[in-house]
Short mmCIF file of C-alpha atoms and ligand atoms in Angstrom, two decimals:
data_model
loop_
_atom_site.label_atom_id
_atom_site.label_comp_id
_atom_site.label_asym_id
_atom_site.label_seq_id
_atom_site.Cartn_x
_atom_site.Cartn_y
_atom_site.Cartn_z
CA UNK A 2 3.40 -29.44 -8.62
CA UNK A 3 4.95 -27.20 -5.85
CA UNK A 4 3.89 -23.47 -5.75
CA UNK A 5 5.67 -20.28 -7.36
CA UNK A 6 7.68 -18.85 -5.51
CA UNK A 7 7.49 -14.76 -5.40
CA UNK A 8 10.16 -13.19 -2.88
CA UNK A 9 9.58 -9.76 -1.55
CA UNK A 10 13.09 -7.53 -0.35
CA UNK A 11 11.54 -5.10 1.77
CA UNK A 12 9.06 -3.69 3.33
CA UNK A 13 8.41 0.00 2.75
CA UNK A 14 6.22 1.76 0.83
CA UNK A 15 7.08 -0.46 -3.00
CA UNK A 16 7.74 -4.09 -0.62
CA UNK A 17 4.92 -3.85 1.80
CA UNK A 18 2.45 -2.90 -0.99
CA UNK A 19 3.20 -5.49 -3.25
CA UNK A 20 2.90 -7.97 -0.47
CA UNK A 21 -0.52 -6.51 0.02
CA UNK A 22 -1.74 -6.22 -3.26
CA UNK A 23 -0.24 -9.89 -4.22
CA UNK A 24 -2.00 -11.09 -1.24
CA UNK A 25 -5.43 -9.37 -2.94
CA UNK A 26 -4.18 -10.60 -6.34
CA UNK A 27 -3.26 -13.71 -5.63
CA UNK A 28 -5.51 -16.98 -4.12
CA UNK A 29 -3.45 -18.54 -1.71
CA UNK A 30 -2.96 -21.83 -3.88
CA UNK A 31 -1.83 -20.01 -5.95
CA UNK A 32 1.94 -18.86 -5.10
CA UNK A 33 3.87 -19.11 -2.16
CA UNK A 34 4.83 -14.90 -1.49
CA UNK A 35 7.90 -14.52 1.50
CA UNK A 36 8.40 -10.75 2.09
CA UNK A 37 11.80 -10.28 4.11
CA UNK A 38 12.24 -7.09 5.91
CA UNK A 39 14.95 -5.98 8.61
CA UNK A 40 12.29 -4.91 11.00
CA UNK A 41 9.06 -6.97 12.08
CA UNK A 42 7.61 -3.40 11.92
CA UNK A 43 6.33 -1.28 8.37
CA UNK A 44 7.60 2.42 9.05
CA UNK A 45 6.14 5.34 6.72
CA UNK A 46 9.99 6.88 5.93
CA UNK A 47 7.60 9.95 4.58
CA UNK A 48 6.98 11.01 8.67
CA UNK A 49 10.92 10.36 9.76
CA UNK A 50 11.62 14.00 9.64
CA UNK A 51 9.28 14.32 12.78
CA UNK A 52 10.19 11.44 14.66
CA UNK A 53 14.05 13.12 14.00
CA UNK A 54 13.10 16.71 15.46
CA UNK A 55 11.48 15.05 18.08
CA UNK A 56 7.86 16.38 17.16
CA UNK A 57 6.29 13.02 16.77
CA UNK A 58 7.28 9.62 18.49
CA UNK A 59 8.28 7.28 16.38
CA UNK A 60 5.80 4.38 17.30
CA UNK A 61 3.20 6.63 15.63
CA UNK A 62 5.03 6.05 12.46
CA UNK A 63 5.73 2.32 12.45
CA UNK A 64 2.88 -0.06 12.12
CA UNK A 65 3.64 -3.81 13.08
CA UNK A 66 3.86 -6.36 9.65
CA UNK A 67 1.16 -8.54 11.12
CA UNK A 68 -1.30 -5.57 11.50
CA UNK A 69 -0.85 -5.54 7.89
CA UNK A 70 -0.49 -8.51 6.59
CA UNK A 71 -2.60 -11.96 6.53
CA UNK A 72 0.57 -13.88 7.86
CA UNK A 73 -1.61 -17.19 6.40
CA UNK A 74 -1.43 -15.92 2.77
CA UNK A 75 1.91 -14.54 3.04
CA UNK A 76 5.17 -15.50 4.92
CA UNK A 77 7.22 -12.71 6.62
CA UNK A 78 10.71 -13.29 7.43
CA UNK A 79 12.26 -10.66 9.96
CA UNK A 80 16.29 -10.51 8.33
CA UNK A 81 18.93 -8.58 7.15
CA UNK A 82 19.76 -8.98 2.95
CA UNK A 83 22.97 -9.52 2.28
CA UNK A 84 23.28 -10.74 -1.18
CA UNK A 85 20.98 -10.85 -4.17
CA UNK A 86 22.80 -13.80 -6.38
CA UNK A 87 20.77 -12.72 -9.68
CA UNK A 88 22.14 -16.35 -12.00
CA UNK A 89 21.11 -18.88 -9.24
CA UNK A 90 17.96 -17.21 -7.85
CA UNK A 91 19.01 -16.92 -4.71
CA UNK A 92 18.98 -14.33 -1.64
CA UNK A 93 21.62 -14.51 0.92
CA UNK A 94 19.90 -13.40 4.47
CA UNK A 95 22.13 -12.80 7.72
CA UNK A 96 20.20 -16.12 9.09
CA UNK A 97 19.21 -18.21 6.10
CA UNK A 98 18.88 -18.20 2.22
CA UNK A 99 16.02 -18.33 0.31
CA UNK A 100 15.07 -18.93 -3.23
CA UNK A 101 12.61 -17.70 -5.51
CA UNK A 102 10.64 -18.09 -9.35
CA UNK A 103 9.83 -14.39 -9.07
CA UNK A 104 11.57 -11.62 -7.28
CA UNK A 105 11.17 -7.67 -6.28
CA UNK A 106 13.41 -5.72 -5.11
CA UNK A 107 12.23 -2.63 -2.97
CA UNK A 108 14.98 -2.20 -0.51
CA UNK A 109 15.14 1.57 -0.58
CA UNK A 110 18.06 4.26 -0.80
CA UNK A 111 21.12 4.85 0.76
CA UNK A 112 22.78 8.49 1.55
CA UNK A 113 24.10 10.01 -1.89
CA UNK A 114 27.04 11.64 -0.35
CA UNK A 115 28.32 12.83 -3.54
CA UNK A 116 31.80 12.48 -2.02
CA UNK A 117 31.88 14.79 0.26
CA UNK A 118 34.70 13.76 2.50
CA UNK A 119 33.75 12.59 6.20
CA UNK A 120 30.24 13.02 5.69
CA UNK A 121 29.18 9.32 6.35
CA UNK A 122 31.42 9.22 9.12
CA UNK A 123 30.17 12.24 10.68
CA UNK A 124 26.53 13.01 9.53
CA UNK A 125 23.65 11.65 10.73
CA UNK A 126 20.69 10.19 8.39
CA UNK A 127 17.41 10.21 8.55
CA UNK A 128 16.29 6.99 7.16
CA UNK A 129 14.75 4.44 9.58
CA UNK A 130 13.33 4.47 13.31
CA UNK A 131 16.93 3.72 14.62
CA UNK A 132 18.79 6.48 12.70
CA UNK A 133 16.10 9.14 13.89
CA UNK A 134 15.65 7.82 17.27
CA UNK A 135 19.47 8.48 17.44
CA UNK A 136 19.12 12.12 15.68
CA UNK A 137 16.27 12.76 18.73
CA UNK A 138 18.58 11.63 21.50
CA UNK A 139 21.54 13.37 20.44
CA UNK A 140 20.19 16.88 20.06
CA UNK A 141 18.42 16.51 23.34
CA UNK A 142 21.85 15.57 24.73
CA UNK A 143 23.58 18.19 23.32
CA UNK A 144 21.05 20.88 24.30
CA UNK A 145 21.28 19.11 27.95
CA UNK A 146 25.42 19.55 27.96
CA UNK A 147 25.03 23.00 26.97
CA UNK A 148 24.77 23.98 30.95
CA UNK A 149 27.16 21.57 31.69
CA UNK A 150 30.11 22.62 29.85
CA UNK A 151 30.99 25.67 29.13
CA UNK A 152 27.61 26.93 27.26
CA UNK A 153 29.83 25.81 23.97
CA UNK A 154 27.63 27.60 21.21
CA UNK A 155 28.53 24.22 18.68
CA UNK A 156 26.28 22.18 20.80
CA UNK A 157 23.25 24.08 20.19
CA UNK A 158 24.45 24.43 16.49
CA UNK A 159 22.05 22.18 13.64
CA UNK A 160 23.77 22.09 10.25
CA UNK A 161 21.31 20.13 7.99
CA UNK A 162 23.34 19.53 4.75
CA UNK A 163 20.59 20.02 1.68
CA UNK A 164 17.78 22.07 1.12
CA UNK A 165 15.40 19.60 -0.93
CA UNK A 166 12.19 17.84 0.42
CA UNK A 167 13.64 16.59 3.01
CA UNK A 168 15.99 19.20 4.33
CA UNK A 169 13.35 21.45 4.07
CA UNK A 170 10.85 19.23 6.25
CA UNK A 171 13.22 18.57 8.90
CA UNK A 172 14.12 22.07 9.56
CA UNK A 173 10.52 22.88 9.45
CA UNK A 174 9.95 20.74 12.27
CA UNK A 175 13.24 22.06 14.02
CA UNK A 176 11.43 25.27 13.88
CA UNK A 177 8.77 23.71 15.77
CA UNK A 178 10.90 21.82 18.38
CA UNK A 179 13.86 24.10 19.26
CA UNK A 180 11.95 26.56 21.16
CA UNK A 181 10.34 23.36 23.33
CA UNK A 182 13.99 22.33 23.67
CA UNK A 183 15.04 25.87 25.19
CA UNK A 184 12.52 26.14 27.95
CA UNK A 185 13.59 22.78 29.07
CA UNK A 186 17.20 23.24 29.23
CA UNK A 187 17.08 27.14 30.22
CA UNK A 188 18.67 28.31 26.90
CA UNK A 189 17.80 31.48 24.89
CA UNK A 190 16.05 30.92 21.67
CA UNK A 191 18.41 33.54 19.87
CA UNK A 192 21.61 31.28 21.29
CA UNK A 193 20.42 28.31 18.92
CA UNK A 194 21.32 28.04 15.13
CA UNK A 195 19.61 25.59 12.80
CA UNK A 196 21.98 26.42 9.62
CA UNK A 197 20.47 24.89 6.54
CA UNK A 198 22.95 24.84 3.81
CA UNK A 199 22.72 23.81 -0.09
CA UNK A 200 24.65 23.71 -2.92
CA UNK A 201 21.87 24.55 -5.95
CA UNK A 202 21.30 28.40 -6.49
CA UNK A 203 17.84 27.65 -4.54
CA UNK A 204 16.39 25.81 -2.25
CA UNK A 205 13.69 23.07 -2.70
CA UNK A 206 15.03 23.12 -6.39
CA UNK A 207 12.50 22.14 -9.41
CA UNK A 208 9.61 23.72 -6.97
CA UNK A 209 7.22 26.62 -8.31
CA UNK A 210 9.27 29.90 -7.03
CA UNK A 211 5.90 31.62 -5.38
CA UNK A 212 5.75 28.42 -3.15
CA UNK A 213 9.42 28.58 -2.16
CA UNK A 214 9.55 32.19 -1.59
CA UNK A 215 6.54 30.97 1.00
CA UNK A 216 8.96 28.44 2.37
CA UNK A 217 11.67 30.78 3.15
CA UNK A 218 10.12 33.83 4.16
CA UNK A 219 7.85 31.55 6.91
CA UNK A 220 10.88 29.40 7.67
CA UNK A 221 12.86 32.14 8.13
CA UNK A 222 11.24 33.96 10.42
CA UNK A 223 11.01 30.73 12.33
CA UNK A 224 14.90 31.43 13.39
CA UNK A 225 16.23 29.00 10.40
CA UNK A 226 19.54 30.37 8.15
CA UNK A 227 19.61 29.28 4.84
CA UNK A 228 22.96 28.95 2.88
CA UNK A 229 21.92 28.53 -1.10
CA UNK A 230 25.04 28.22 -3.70
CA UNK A 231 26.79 26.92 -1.11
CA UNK A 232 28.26 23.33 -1.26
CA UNK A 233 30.00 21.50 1.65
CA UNK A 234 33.26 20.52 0.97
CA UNK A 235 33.93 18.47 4.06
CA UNK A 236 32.46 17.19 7.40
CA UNK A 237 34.54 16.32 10.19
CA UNK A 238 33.88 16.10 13.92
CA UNK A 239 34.14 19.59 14.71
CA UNK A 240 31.47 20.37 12.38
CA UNK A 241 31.70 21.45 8.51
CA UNK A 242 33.86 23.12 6.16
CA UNK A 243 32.21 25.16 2.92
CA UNK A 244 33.47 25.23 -0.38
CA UNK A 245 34.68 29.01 0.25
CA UNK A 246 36.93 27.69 3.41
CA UNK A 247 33.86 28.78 6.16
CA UNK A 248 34.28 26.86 8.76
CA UNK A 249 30.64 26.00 10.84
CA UNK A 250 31.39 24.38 13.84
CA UNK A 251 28.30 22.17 14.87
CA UNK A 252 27.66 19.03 17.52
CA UNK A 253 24.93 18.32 15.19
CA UNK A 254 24.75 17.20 11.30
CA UNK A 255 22.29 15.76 9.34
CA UNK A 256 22.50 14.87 6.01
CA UNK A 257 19.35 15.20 4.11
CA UNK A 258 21.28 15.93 0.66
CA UNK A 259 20.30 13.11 -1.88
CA UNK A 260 19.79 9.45 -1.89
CA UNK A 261 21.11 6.47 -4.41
CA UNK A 262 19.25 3.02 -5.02
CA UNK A 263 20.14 0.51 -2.13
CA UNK A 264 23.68 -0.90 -2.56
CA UNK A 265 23.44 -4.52 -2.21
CA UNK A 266 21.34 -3.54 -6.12
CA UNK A 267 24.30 -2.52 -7.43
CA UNK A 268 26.54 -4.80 -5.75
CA UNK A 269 24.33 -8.17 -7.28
CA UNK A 270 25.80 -6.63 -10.82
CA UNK A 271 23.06 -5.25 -12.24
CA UNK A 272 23.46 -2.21 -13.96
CA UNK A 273 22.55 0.52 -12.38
CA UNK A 274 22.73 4.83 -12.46
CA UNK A 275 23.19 6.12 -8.81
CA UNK A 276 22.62 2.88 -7.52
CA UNK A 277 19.23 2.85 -9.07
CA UNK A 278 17.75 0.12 -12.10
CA UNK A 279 16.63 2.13 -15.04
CA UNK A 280 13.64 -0.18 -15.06
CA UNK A 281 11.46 -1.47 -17.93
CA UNK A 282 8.11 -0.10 -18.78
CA UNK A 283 6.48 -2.73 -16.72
CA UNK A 284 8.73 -2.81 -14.38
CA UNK A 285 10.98 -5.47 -14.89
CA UNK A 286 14.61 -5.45 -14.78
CA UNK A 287 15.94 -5.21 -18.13
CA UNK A 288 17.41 -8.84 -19.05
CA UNK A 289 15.80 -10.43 -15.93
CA UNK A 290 11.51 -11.29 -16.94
CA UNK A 291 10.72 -12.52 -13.52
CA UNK A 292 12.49 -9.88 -11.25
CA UNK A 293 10.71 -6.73 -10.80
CA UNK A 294 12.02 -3.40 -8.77
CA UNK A 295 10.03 -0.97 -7.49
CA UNK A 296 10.51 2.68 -5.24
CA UNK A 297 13.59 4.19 -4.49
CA UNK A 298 15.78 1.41 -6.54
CA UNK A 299 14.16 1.61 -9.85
CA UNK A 300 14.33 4.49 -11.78
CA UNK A 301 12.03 5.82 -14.44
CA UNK A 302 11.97 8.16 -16.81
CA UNK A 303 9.58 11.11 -16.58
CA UNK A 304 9.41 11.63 -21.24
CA UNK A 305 8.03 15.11 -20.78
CA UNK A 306 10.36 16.83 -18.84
CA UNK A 307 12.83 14.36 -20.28
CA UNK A 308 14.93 13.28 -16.62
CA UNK A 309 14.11 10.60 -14.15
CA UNK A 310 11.15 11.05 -11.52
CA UNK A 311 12.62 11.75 -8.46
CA UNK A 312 12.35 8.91 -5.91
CA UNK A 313 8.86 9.15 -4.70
CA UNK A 314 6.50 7.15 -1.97
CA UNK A 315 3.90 8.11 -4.45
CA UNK A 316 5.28 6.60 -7.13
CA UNK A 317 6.64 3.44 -5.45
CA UNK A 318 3.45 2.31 -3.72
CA UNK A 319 1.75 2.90 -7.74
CA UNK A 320 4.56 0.82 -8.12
CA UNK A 321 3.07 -2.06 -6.34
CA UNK A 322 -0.12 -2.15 -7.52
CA UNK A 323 1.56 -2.76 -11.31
CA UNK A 324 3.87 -5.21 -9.71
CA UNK A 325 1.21 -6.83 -8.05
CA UNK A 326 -0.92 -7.12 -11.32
CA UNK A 327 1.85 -8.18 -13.84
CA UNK A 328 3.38 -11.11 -11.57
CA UNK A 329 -0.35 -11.96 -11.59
CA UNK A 330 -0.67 -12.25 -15.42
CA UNK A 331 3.15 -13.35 -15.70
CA UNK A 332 2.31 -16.53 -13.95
CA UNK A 333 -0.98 -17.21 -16.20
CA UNK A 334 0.29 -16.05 -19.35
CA UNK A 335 -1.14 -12.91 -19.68
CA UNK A 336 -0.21 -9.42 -21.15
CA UNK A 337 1.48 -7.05 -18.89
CA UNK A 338 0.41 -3.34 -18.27
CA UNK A 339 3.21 -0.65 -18.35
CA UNK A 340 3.86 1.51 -15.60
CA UNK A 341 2.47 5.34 -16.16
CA UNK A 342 3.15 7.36 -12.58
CA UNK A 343 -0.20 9.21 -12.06
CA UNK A 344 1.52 12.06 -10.07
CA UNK A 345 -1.38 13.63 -8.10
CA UNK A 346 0.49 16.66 -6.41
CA UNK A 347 3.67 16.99 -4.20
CA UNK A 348 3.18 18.75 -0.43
CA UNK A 349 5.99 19.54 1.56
CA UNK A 350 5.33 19.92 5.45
CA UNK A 351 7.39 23.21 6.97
CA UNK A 352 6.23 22.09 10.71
CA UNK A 353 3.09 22.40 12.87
CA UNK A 354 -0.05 23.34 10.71
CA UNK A 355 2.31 24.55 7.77
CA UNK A 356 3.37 23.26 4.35
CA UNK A 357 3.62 24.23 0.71
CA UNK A 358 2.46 22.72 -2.36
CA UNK A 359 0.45 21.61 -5.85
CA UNK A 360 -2.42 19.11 -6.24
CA UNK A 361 -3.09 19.22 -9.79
CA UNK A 362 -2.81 22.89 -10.69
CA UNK A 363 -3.94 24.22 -7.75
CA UNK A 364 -1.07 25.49 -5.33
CA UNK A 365 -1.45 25.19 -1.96
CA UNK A 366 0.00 27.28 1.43
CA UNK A 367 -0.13 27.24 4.90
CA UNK A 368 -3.04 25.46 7.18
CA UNK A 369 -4.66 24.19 4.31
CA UNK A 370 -1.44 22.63 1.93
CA UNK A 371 -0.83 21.12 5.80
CA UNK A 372 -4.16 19.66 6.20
CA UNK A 373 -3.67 18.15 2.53
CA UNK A 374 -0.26 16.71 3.83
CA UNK A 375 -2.39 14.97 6.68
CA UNK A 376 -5.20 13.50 3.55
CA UNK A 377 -2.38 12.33 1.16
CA UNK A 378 -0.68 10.54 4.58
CA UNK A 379 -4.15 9.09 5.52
CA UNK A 380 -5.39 8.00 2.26
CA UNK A 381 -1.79 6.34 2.60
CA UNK A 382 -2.94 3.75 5.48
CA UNK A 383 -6.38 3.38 4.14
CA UNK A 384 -4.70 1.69 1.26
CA UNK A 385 -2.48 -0.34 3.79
CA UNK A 386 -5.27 -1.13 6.09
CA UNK A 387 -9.01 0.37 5.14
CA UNK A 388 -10.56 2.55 8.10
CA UNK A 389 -9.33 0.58 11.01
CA UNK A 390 -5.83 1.62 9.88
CA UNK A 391 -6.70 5.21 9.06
CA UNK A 392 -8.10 5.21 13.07
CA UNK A 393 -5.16 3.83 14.14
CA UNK A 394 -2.56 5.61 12.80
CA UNK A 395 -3.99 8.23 10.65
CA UNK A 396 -3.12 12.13 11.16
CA UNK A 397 -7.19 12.84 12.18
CA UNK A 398 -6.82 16.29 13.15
CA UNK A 399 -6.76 18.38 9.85
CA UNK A 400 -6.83 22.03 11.32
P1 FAD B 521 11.57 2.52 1.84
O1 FAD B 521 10.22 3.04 2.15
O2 FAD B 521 12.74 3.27 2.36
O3 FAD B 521 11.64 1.01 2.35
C1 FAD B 521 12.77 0.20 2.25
C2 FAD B 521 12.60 -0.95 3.22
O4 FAD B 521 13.63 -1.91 3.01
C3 FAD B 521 12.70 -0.53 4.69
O5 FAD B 521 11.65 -1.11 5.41
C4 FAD B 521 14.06 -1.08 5.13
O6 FAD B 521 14.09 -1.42 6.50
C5 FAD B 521 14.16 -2.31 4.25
N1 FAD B 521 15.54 -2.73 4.03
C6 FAD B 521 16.58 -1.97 3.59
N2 FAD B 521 17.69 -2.70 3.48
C7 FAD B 521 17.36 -3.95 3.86
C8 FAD B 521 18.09 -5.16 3.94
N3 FAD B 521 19.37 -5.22 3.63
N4 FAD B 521 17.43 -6.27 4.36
C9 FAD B 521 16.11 -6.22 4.69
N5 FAD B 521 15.38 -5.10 4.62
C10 FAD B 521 15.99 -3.99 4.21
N6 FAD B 521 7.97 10.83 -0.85
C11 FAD B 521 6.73 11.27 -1.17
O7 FAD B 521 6.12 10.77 -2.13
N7 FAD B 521 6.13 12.28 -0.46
C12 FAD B 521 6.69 12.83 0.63
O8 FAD B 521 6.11 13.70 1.27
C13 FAD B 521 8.00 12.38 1.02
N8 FAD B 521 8.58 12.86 2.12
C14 FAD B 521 9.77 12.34 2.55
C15 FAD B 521 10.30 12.79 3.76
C16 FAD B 521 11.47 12.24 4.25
C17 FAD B 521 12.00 12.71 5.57
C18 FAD B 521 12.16 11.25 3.49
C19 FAD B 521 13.44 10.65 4.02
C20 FAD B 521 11.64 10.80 2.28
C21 FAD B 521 10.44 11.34 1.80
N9 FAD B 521 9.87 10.89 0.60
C22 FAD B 521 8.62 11.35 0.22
C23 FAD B 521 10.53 9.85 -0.22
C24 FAD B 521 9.98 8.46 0.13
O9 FAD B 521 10.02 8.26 1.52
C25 FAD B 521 10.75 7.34 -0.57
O10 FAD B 521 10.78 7.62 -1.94
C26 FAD B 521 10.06 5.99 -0.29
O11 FAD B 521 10.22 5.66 1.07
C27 FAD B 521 10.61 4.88 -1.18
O12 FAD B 521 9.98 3.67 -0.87
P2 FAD B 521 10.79 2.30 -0.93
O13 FAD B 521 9.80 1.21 -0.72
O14 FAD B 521 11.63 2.25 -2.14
O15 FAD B 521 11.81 2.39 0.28
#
């Protein structure tokens, strides 16, 4: 009798953990496990923010699949997904097609532009090595024309569009990088504006106020504006126009203000809420028992506070391990274990040394909510790769 067949769609934190933990799970007679990714590389999309600002390269932030996985227990398939056809269990690849018994889908988030007009065509993203490699090059390029023509102050101009996690990390770093950027190409500090604009009364919304009055006083007086209550009503090539009819004129854009579940999800018909799977308790896609979905595609329901859980790398690599154990007892017959999130803490880096946040009750500020950031990253690759990983990659210096 030939092998199950369990297909992986990507490879970030929810895909390349449940390739890992199936590979654990599972003897290798016992299922045949493909994981297909776009990239023969495994990036953490957690450290982006820096490779974006230019504060960290970005090979410190990918890690090669076969430095993870045991390519003899499990196949990897470098290709682009272009179809999920759900009634014949098949996947459509740029290169080839595949089939599959069991299936999860962790193929991450697209930009949630929330139709703000010309923002896709004129934004940048910061969601994989190429997109931030690009964001790098371009600021250093516009800082370098600066000189060049006409000291135009819209080339030194950063509007970062959203003022959540994300936005908030990436001007942190900013921060960090723009002075390094102004010795280099002879331009005063004060010249350079790094605009960070949202549309929710506050930023870093759903945070404890004491640790985002921290955030803005200390990113403040880093040189960074903030615009709160303020939603963008269109991006165009000059730069962007607020809801009030303000005008910013910027070279640079970046787009940090919400993400939706992966198209090609929605796209393979199954029903979906911002792109995203409202999932079943053990992860399965509702009408589908052998397809499971974990990260940034599936969404779950946080009872208490009675809304979904925000899109988490914390919750999709917990993800995994359920996946991992409940195609396990799928395939023998056995019971399977609802997901519960186990949500440990959330930091949020503001640049070199300096973050905010809450492990348990506990909040945290400054050098040491930073040197947490670096544990929560580390304990990250110990779970990909034990110590040698951790060595490797791993943030070592705390303070
Ligand atoms: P991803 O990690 O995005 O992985 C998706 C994978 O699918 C990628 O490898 C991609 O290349 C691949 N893929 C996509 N499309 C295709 C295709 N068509 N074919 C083949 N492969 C494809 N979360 C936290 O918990 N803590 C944090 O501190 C934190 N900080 C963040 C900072 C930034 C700057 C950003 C952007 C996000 C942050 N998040 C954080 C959120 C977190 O990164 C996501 O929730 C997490 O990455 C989701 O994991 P995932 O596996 O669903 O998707």
């Amino acid at each position: 009798m030939s092998k199950p067949k369990i297909l992986i769609l990507g490879g970030g934190y929810g895909g390349i953990m449940s390739a890992v933990r199936l590979q654990k799970e599972l003897g290798s007679d016992e299922a045949e496990v493909t994981l297909v990714n776009k990239h023969n590389y495994h990036y953490q999309t957690t450290w982006l923010h820096e490779n974006a600002a230019g504060t960290l390269h970005h090979d410190k932030t990918r890690i090669m699949i076969d430095n993870i996985i045991d390519m003899n227990k499990v196949n990897f398939v470098q290709d682009t997904v272009v179809e999920i056809k759900k009634d014949e269990k098949r996947v459509i690849l740029e290169n080839q097609e595949l089939t599959y018994d069991y299936l999860v889908i962790a193929l991450g988030s697209d930009p949630e532009t929330f139709g703000i007009q010309g923002l896709k065509e004129n934004a940048f993203s910061i969601r994989s090595i190429n997109s931030v490699r690009k964001i790098r090059e371009h600021i250093d390029y516009s800082f370098a024309r600066y000189n060049n023509e006409g000291q135009k102050d819209e080339l030194i101009t950063i509007v970062v569009g959203g003022a959540g996690f994300t936005g908030i990390e990436f001007v942190g770093e900013l921060a960090d990088r723009v002075p390094e950027l102004c010795r280099e190409y002879d331009i005063p500090r004060e010249k350079v504006r790094i605009v960070n604009i949202e549309a929710a009364p506050t930023v870093l919304p759903g945070f404890d106020e004491e640790l985002v009055e921290y955030a803005i006083n200390n990113l403040e007086r880093r040189g960074i504006e903030f615009l709160v209550n303020t939603p963008i009503k269109e991006c165009n090539t000059d730069g962007v126009v607020l809801a009030n009819g303000e005008e910013i004129k910027a070279n640079t854009i970046v787009w940090t203000g919400g993400v939706r579940g992966n198209h090609l999800v929605e796209e393979a018909g199954f029903e979906t809420m911002r792109g995203r799977v409202k999932v079943d308790k053990d992860l399965r896609m509702p009408g589908f028992d052998y397809i499971f979905v974990a990260g940034d595609c599936a969404l779950i329901i946080d009872e208490e506070a009675n809304r979904p859980y925000p899109p988490t790398a914390q919750i999709a690599i917990q993800q995994a391990y359920t996946i991992g154990r409940n195609i396990k007892a799928l395939m023998n017959g056995g019971k399977l274990e609802e997901f519960k999130p186990d949500i440990k803490g959330t930091v949020a880096s503001l640049g070199k040394g300096e973050a905010i946040g809450k492990v348990g009750n506990k909040k945290l500020f400054g050098a040491t909510a930073s040197a947490m950031k670096k544990v929560i990253d580390n304990r990250y690759l110990f779970l990909l790769g034990g110590v040698p990983m951790v060595i490797k990659k791993g943030k070592l210096k705390l303070f």
